[in-house]
Tab-separated table of C-alpha atoms in Angstrom:
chain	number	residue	atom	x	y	z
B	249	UNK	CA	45.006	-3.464	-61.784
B	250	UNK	CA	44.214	-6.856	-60.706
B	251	UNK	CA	43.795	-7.047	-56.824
B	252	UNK	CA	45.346	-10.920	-56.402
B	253	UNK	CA	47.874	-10.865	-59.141
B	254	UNK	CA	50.496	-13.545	-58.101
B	255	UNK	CA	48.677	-14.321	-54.633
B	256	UNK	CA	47.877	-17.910	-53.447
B	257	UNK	CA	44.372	-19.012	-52.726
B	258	UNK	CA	43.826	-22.014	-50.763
B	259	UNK	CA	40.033	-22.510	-50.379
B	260	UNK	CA	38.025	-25.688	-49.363
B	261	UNK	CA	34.815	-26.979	-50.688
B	262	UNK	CA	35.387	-25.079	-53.839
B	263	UNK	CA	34.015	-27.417	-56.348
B	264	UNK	CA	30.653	-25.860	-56.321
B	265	UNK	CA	28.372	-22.964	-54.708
B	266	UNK	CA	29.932	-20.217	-53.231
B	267	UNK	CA	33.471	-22.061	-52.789
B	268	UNK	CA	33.328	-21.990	-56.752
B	269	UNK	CA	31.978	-18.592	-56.750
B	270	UNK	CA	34.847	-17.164	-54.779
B	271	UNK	CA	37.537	-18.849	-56.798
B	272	UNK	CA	36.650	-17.871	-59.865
B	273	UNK	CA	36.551	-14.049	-58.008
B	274	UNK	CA	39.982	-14.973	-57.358
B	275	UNK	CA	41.124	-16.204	-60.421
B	276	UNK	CA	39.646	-13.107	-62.130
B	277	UNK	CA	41.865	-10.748	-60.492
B	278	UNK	CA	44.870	-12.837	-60.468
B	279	UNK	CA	45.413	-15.283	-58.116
B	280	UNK	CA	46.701	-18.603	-58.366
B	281	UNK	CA	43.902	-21.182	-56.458
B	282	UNK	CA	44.630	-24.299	-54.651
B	283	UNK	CA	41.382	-25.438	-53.986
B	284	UNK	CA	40.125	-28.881	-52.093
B	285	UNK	CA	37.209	-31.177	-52.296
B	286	UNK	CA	36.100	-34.510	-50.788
B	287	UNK	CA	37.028	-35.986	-54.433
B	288	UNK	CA	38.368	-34.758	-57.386
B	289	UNK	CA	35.407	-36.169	-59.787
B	290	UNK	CA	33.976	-34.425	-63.184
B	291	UNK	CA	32.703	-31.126	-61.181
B	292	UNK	CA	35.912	-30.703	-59.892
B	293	UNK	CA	37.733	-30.967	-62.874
B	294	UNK	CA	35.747	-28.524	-64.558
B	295	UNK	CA	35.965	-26.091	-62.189
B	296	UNK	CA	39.562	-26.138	-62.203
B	297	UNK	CA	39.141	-25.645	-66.129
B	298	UNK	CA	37.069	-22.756	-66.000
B	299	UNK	CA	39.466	-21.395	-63.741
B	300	UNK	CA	42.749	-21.972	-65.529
B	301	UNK	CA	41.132	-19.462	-68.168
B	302	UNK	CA	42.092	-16.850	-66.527
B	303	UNK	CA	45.644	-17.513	-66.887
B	304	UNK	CA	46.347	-18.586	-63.387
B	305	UNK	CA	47.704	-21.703	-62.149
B	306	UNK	CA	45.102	-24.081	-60.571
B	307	UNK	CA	45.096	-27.287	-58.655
B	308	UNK	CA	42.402	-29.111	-56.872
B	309	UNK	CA	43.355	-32.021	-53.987
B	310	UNK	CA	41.317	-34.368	-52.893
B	311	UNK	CA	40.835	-33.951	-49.111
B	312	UNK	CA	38.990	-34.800	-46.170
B	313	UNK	CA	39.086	-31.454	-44.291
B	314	UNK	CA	37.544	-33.124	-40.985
B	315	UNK	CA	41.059	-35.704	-40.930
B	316	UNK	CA	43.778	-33.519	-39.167
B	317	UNK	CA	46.860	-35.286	-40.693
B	318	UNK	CA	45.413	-35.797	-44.203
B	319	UNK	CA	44.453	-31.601	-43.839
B	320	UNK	CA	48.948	-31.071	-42.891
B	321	UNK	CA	49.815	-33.544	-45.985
B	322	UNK	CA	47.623	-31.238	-48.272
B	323	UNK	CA	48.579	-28.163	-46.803
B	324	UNK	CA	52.451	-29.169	-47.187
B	325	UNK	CA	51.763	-30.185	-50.502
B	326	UNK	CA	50.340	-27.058	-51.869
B	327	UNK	CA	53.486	-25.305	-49.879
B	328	UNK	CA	55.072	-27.428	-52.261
B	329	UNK	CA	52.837	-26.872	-55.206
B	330	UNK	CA	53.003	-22.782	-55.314
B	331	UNK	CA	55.493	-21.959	-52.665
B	332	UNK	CA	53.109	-20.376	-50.580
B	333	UNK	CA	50.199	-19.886	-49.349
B	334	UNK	CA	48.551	-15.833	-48.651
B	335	UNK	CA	44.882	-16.527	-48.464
B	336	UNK	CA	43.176	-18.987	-46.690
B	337	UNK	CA	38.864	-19.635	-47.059
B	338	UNK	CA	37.338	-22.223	-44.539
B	339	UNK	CA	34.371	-22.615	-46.841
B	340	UNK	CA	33.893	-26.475	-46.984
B	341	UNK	CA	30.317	-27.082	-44.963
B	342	UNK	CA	27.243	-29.313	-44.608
B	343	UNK	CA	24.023	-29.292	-43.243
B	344	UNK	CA	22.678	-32.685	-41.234
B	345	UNK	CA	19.098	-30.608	-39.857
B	346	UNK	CA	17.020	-31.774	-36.729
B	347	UNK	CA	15.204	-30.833	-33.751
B	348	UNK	CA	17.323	-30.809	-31.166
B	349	UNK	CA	15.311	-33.520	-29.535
B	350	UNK	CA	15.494	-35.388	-32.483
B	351	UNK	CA	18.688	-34.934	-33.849
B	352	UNK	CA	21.381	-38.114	-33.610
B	353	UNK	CA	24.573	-37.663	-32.299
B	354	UNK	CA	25.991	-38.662	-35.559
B	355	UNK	CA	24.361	-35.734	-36.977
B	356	UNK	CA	25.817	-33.660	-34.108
B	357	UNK	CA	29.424	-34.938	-34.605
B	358	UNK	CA	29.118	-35.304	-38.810
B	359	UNK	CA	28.468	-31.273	-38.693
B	360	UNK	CA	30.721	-30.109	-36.264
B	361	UNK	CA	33.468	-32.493	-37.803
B	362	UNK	CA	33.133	-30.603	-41.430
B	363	UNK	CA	32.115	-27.417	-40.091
B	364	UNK	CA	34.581	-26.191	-37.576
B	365	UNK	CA	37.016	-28.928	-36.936
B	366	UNK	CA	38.265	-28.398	-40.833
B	367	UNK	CA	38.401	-25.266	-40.064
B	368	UNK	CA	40.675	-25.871	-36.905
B	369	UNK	CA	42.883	-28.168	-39.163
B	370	UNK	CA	43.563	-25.694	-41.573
B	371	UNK	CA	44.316	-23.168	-39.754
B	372	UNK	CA	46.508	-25.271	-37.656
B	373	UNK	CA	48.849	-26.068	-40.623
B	374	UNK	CA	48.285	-22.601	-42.839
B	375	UNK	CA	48.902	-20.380	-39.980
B	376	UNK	CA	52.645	-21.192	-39.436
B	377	UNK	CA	52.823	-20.775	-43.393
B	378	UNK	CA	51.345	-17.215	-43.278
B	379	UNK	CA	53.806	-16.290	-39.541
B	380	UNK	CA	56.777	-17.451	-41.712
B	381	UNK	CA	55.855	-15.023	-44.623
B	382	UNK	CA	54.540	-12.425	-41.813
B	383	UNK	CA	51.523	-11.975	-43.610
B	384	UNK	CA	47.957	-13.470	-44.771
B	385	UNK	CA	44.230	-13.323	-44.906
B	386	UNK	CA	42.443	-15.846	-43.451
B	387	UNK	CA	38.400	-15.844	-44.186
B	388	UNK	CA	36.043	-18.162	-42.626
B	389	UNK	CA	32.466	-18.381	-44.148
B	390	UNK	CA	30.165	-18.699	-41.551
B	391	UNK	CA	26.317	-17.654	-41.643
B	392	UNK	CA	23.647	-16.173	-40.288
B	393	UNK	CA	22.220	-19.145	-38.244
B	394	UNK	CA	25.665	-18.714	-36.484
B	395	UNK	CA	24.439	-14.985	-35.231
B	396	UNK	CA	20.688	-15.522	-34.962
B	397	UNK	CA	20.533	-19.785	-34.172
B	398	UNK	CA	18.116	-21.178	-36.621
B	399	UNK	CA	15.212	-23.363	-35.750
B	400	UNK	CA	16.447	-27.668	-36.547
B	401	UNK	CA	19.967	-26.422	-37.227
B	402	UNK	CA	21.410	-26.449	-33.714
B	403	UNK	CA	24.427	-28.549	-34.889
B	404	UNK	CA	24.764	-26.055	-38.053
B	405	UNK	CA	24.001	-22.901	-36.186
B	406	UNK	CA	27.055	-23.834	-33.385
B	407	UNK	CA	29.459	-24.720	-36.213
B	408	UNK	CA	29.107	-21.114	-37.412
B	409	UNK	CA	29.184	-19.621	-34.616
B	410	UNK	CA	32.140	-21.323	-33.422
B	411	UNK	CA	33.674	-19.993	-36.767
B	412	UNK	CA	33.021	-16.349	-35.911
B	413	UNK	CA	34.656	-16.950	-32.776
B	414	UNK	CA	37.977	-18.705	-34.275
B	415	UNK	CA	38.640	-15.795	-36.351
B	416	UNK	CA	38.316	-13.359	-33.794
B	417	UNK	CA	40.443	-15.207	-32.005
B	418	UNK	CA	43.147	-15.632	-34.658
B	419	UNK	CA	42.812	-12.158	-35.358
B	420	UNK	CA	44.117	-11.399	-31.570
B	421	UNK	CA	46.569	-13.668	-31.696
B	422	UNK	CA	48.048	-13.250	-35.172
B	423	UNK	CA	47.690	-9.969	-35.835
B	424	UNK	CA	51.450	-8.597	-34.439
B	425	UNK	CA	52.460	-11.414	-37.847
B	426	UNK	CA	51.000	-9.412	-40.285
B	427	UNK	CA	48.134	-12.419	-40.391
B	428	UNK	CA	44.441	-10.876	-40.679
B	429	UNK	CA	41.183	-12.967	-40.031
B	430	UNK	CA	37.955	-12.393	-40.591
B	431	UNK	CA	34.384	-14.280	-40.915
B	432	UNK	CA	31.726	-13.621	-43.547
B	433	UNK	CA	27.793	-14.551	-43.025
B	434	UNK	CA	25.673	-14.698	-45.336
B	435	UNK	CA	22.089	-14.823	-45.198
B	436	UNK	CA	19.774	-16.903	-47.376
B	437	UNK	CA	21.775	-17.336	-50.878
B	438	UNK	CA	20.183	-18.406	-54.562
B	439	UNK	CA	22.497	-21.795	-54.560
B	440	UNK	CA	21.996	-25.419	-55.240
B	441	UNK	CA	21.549	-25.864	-51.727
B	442	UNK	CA	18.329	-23.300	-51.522
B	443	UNK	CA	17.010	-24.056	-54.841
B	444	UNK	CA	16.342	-27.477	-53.791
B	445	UNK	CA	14.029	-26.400	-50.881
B	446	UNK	CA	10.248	-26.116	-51.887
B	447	UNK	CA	9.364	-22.762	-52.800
B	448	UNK	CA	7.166	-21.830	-50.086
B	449	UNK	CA	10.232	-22.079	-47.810
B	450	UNK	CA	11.931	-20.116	-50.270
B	451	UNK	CA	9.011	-17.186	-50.427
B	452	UNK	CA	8.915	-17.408	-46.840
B	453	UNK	CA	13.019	-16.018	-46.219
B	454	UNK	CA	12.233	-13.548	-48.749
B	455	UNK	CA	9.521	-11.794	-47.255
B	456	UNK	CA	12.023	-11.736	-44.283
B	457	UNK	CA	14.770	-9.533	-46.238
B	458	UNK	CA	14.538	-5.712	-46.516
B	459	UNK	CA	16.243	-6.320	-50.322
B	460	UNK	CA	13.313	-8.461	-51.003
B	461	UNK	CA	15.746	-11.022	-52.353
B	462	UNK	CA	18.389	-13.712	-51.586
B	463	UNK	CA	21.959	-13.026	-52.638
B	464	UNK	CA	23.751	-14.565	-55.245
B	465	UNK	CA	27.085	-16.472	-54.620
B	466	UNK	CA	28.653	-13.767	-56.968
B	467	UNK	CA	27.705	-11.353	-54.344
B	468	UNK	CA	28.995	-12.885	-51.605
B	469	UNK	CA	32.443	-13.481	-53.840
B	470	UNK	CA	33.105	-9.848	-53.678
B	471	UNK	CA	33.473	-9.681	-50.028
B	472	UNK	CA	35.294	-12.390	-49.825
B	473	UNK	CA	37.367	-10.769	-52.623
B	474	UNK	CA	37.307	-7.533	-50.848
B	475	UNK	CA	38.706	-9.003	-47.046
B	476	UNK	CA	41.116	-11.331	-49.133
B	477	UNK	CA	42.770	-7.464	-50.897
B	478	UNK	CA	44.738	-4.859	-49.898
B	479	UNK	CA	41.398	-2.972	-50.035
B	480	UNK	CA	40.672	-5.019	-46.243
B	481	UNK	CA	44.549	-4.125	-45.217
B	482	UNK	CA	43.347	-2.676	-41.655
B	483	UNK	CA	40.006	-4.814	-41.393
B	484	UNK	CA	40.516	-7.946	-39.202
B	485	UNK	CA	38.056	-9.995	-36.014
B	486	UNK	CA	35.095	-8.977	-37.987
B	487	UNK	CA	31.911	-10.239	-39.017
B	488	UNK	CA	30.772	-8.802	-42.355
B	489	UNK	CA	27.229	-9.875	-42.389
B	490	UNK	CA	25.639	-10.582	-46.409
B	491	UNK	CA	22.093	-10.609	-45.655
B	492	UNK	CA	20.185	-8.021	-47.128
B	493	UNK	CA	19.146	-6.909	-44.465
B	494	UNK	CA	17.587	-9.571	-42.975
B	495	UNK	CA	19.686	-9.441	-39.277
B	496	UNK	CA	21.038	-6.055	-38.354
Protein backbone atom coordinates (compact mmCIF):
# COMPACT_ATOMS: atom_id res chain seq x y z
CA UNK A 1 0.00 0.00 0.00
CA UNK A 2 1.45 3.20 -0.97
CA UNK A 3 1.64 5.65 2.06
CA UNK A 4 0.96 9.15 -0.15
CA UNK A 5 -1.33 7.79 -2.75
CA UNK A 6 -3.36 10.87 -3.98
CA UNK A 7 -1.65 13.34 -1.35
CA UNK A 8 -0.15 16.76 -2.35
CA UNK A 9 3.45 17.58 -1.77
CA UNK A 10 4.52 21.05 -1.86
CA UNK A 11 8.29 21.16 -1.14
CA UNK A 12 10.88 23.99 -1.81
CA UNK A 13 14.38 23.75 -3.01
CA UNK A 14 13.61 20.43 -4.50
CA UNK A 15 15.63 20.55 -7.59
CA UNK A 16 18.56 18.89 -6.03
CA UNK A 17 20.03 17.29 -2.65
CA UNK A 18 17.80 16.25 -0.17
CA UNK A 19 14.74 18.45 -1.55
CA UNK A 20 15.12 15.96 -4.62
CA UNK A 21 15.69 13.12 -2.39
CA UNK A 22 12.45 13.59 -0.54
CA UNK A 23 10.34 14.05 -3.62
CA UNK A 24 11.19 11.30 -5.31
CA UNK A 25 10.32 9.42 -1.59
CA UNK A 26 7.14 11.01 -2.26
CA UNK A 27 6.50 10.27 -5.61
CA UNK A 28 7.37 6.60 -4.89
CA UNK A 29 4.58 6.06 -2.63
CA UNK A 30 2.12 8.11 -4.39
CA UNK A 31 1.97 11.53 -4.06
CA UNK A 32 1.47 14.15 -6.43
CA UNK A 33 4.64 16.95 -5.90
CA UNK A 34 4.50 20.58 -6.42
CA UNK A 35 7.87 21.44 -5.95
CA UNK A 36 9.73 25.11 -6.22
CA UNK A 37 13.08 26.39 -7.17
CA UNK A 38 14.80 29.76 -7.71
CA UNK A 39 14.47 28.82 -11.63
CA UNK A 40 13.09 26.25 -13.50
CA UNK A 41 16.44 25.49 -15.67
CA UNK A 42 17.68 21.87 -17.07
CA UNK A 43 18.05 20.33 -13.33
CA UNK A 44 14.75 21.22 -12.66
CA UNK A 45 13.24 19.86 -15.52
CA UNK A 46 14.74 16.66 -15.05
CA UNK A 47 13.83 16.22 -11.81
CA UNK A 48 10.34 16.74 -12.52
CA UNK A 49 10.91 13.91 -15.26
CA UNK A 50 12.27 11.45 -13.09
CA UNK A 51 9.49 12.08 -10.95
CA UNK A 52 6.54 11.90 -13.32
CA UNK A 53 7.74 8.11 -13.64
CA UNK A 54 6.11 7.19 -11.00
CA UNK A 55 2.83 7.98 -12.34
CA UNK A 56 2.15 11.04 -10.32
CA UNK A 57 1.44 14.41 -11.41
CA UNK A 58 4.39 16.88 -11.06
CA UNK A 59 4.98 20.55 -11.41
CA UNK A 60 7.88 22.70 -10.56
CA UNK A 61 7.41 26.86 -10.15
CA UNK A 62 9.83 29.08 -10.27
CA UNK A 63 9.96 30.99 -6.94
CA UNK A 64 11.74 33.19 -4.77
CA UNK A 65 10.78 31.72 -1.35
CA UNK A 66 12.43 34.83 0.58
CA UNK A 67 9.58 37.36 -1.53
CA UNK A 68 6.33 37.09 0.63
CA UNK A 69 3.83 37.97 -2.19
CA UNK A 70 5.58 36.04 -4.99
CA UNK A 71 5.56 32.84 -2.08
CA UNK A 72 1.01 33.62 -1.86
CA UNK A 73 0.92 33.79 -5.91
CA UNK A 74 2.70 30.30 -5.97
CA UNK A 75 0.99 28.91 -3.20
CA UNK A 76 -2.53 30.00 -4.81
CA UNK A 77 -1.42 28.68 -7.89
CA UNK A 78 -0.63 25.21 -6.89
CA UNK A 79 -4.21 25.48 -4.88
CA UNK A 80 -5.13 25.91 -8.30
CA UNK A 81 -2.88 23.38 -9.89
CA UNK A 82 -3.94 20.13 -7.62
CA UNK A 83 -6.72 21.44 -5.51
CA UNK A 84 -4.89 21.14 -2.50
CA UNK A 85 -2.25 21.11 -0.69
CA UNK A 86 -1.59 18.14 2.53
CA UNK A 87 2.12 18.30 2.96
CA UNK A 88 4.21 21.07 3.25
CA UNK A 89 8.57 20.76 3.38
CA UNK A 90 10.46 24.11 4.16
CA UNK A 91 13.59 22.62 2.66
CA UNK A 92 14.91 25.48 0.39
CA UNK A 93 18.39 26.70 2.30
CA UNK A 94 21.85 28.24 1.86
CA UNK A 95 24.89 28.62 3.55
CA UNK A 96 26.82 32.31 3.42
CA UNK A 97 29.75 31.04 6.39
CA UNK A 98 31.82 33.57 8.57
CA UNK A 99 33.18 34.39 11.82
CA UNK A 100 30.94 36.23 13.48
CA UNK A 101 33.38 39.07 13.57
CA UNK A 102 33.82 38.77 10.11
CA UNK A 103 30.70 38.02 8.70
CA UNK A 104 28.77 41.01 6.53
CA UNK A 105 25.47 41.89 7.24
CA UNK A 106 24.53 40.89 3.81
CA UNK A 107 25.57 37.51 4.70
CA UNK A 108 23.50 37.83 7.90
CA UNK A 109 20.31 39.02 6.09
CA UNK A 110 20.97 36.71 2.61
CA UNK A 111 20.70 33.54 5.17
CA UNK A 112 18.09 34.41 7.35
CA UNK A 113 16.04 35.72 4.23
CA UNK A 114 16.20 31.99 2.52
CA UNK A 115 16.39 30.17 5.63
CA UNK A 116 13.55 31.07 7.87
CA UNK A 117 11.75 33.94 6.33
CA UNK A 118 10.67 31.32 3.32
CA UNK A 119 9.80 29.36 5.73
CA UNK A 120 7.51 32.06 7.45
CA UNK A 121 6.02 32.79 3.91
CA UNK A 122 4.97 29.48 3.32
CA UNK A 123 3.56 28.71 6.09
CA UNK A 124 1.75 31.93 6.11
CA UNK A 125 -0.15 31.07 2.86
CA UNK A 126 -0.22 26.93 3.23
CA UNK A 127 -1.51 27.02 6.67
CA UNK A 128 -5.00 28.49 5.93
CA UNK A 129 -5.01 25.79 3.01
CA UNK A 130 -4.36 22.87 5.45
CA UNK A 131 -7.21 24.75 8.49
CA UNK A 132 -9.70 24.75 5.54
CA UNK A 133 -9.15 20.95 4.82
CA UNK A 134 -8.63 20.45 8.80
CA UNK A 135 -5.67 18.59 8.21
CA UNK A 136 -1.80 18.57 7.08
CA UNK A 137 1.81 17.87 7.76
CA UNK A 138 4.01 20.48 7.78
CA UNK A 139 7.99 19.48 7.95
CA UNK A 140 10.69 21.92 8.28
CA UNK A 141 14.32 20.68 7.61
CA UNK A 142 16.46 22.20 9.91
CA UNK A 143 19.97 20.80 11.17
CA UNK A 144 22.15 20.10 13.60
CA UNK A 145 24.06 23.47 13.75
CA UNK A 146 20.50 24.67 14.75
CA UNK A 147 20.78 22.35 18.15
CA UNK A 148 24.53 22.43 18.75
CA UNK A 149 25.57 26.22 16.92
CA UNK A 150 28.40 25.49 14.62
CA UNK A 151 31.65 27.33 14.58
CA UNK A 152 31.45 30.39 11.21
CA UNK A 153 27.80 29.48 10.74
CA UNK A 154 26.16 31.83 13.24
CA UNK A 155 23.77 33.17 10.52
CA UNK A 156 23.10 29.34 9.41
CA UNK A 157 23.02 27.90 12.86
CA UNK A 158 20.07 30.75 13.97
CA UNK A 159 18.12 30.05 10.76
CA UNK A 160 17.74 26.46 11.98
CA UNK A 161 17.15 27.00 15.05
CA UNK A 162 14.57 29.46 14.45
CA UNK A 163 13.01 26.59 12.29
CA UNK A 164 12.78 24.17 15.21
CA UNK A 165 11.11 26.77 17.04
CA UNK A 166 8.37 27.69 14.21
CA UNK A 167 7.22 24.24 14.13
CA UNK A 168 6.82 23.84 17.64
CA UNK A 169 5.04 26.67 17.58
CA UNK A 170 2.69 25.75 14.73
CA UNK A 171 2.29 22.56 16.26
CA UNK A 172 0.60 24.45 19.45
CA UNK A 173 -1.28 26.48 17.57
CA UNK A 174 -2.58 24.25 14.79
CA UNK A 175 -2.91 21.23 16.24
CA UNK A 176 -6.96 21.51 17.44
CA UNK A 177 -7.10 21.78 12.92
CA UNK A 178 -5.95 18.54 12.43
CA UNK A 179 -2.49 20.43 11.13
CA UNK A 180 0.78 18.55 12.49
CA UNK A 181 4.37 20.14 12.39
CA UNK A 182 7.42 18.91 12.89
CA UNK A 183 11.33 19.70 12.20
CA UNK A 184 13.95 17.22 11.00
CA UNK A 185 17.94 17.73 11.61
CA UNK A 186 20.19 16.15 10.09
CA UNK A 187 23.70 15.85 10.79
CA UNK A 188 26.56 15.84 8.29
CA UNK A 189 24.94 14.32 4.89
CA UNK A 190 26.97 12.70 1.65
CA UNK A 191 25.47 15.67 -0.75
CA UNK A 192 26.81 18.02 -3.30
CA UNK A 193 27.11 20.44 -0.70
CA UNK A 194 29.66 18.12 1.56
CA UNK A 195 31.33 16.52 -1.26
CA UNK A 196 32.67 19.74 -2.30
CA UNK A 197 34.48 20.35 1.06
CA UNK A 198 38.17 19.00 1.14
CA UNK A 199 38.35 15.70 2.53
CA UNK A 200 40.10 16.33 5.64
CA UNK A 201 37.02 18.32 6.72
CA UNK A 202 35.09 15.52 5.60
CA UNK A 203 37.30 12.74 7.72
CA UNK A 204 37.20 15.08 10.45
CA UNK A 205 32.86 14.93 10.99
CA UNK A 206 33.24 11.35 10.57
CA UNK A 207 35.39 10.52 13.28
CA UNK A 208 32.75 12.62 15.20
CA UNK A 209 29.72 10.08 14.42
CA UNK A 210 29.12 6.89 16.47
CA UNK A 211 27.85 5.29 12.78
CA UNK A 212 31.22 6.15 11.54
CA UNK A 213 29.51 7.66 8.53
CA UNK A 214 27.48 10.59 7.08
CA UNK A 215 23.93 9.90 5.98
CA UNK A 216 22.70 9.77 2.68
CA UNK A 217 19.83 12.09 1.44
CA UNK A 218 17.87 8.76 0.87
CA UNK A 219 18.08 8.34 4.53
CA UNK A 220 16.98 11.38 5.56
CA UNK A 221 13.91 10.95 2.80
CA UNK A 222 12.45 8.30 4.92
CA UNK A 223 11.81 10.44 7.84
CA UNK A 224 10.62 12.93 6.08
CA UNK A 225 8.44 10.24 4.42
CA UNK A 226 7.66 8.78 7.72
CA UNK A 227 6.37 12.43 9.61
CA UNK A 228 4.68 13.31 6.16
CA UNK A 229 2.33 9.44 6.70
CA UNK A 230 -0.23 8.28 8.64
CA UNK A 231 2.61 6.27 10.26
CA UNK A 232 3.52 10.07 12.20
CA UNK A 233 -0.52 10.52 12.81
CA UNK A 234 0.09 11.39 16.70
CA UNK A 235 3.80 12.77 16.28
CA UNK A 236 3.85 16.62 16.10
CA UNK A 237 6.48 19.83 17.89
CA UNK A 238 9.27 17.43 17.47
CA UNK A 239 12.72 17.36 16.52
CA UNK A 240 13.73 14.05 14.93
CA UNK A 241 17.42 14.38 14.94
CA UNK A 242 19.39 12.28 11.64
CA UNK A 243 22.79 12.27 12.88
CA UNK A 244 24.18 9.09 13.58
CA UNK A 245 24.76 9.70 16.53
CA UNK A 246 26.77 12.48 16.45
CA UNK A 247 24.45 14.91 19.06
CA UNK A 248 22.32 13.00 21.51
Amino acid sequence: MELLKDKVALITGAARGIGKAIALKYASEGANIAFTDLVINEAAEETVKELEAFGVTVKAYASNAAEFEATQTVVDQVVKDFGRIDILVNNAGITKDGLVMRMSEQQWDAVIAVNMKSAFNFLHAVVPVMARQRSGSIINMASIAGQTGNPGQVNYSASKAGLIAMAKSVAKEMGSRGIRANAIAPGYVISEMTEALPQSVRDEFVKMIPLGRGASVDEIASVALFLASDLASYVTGQVIAVNGGMYC
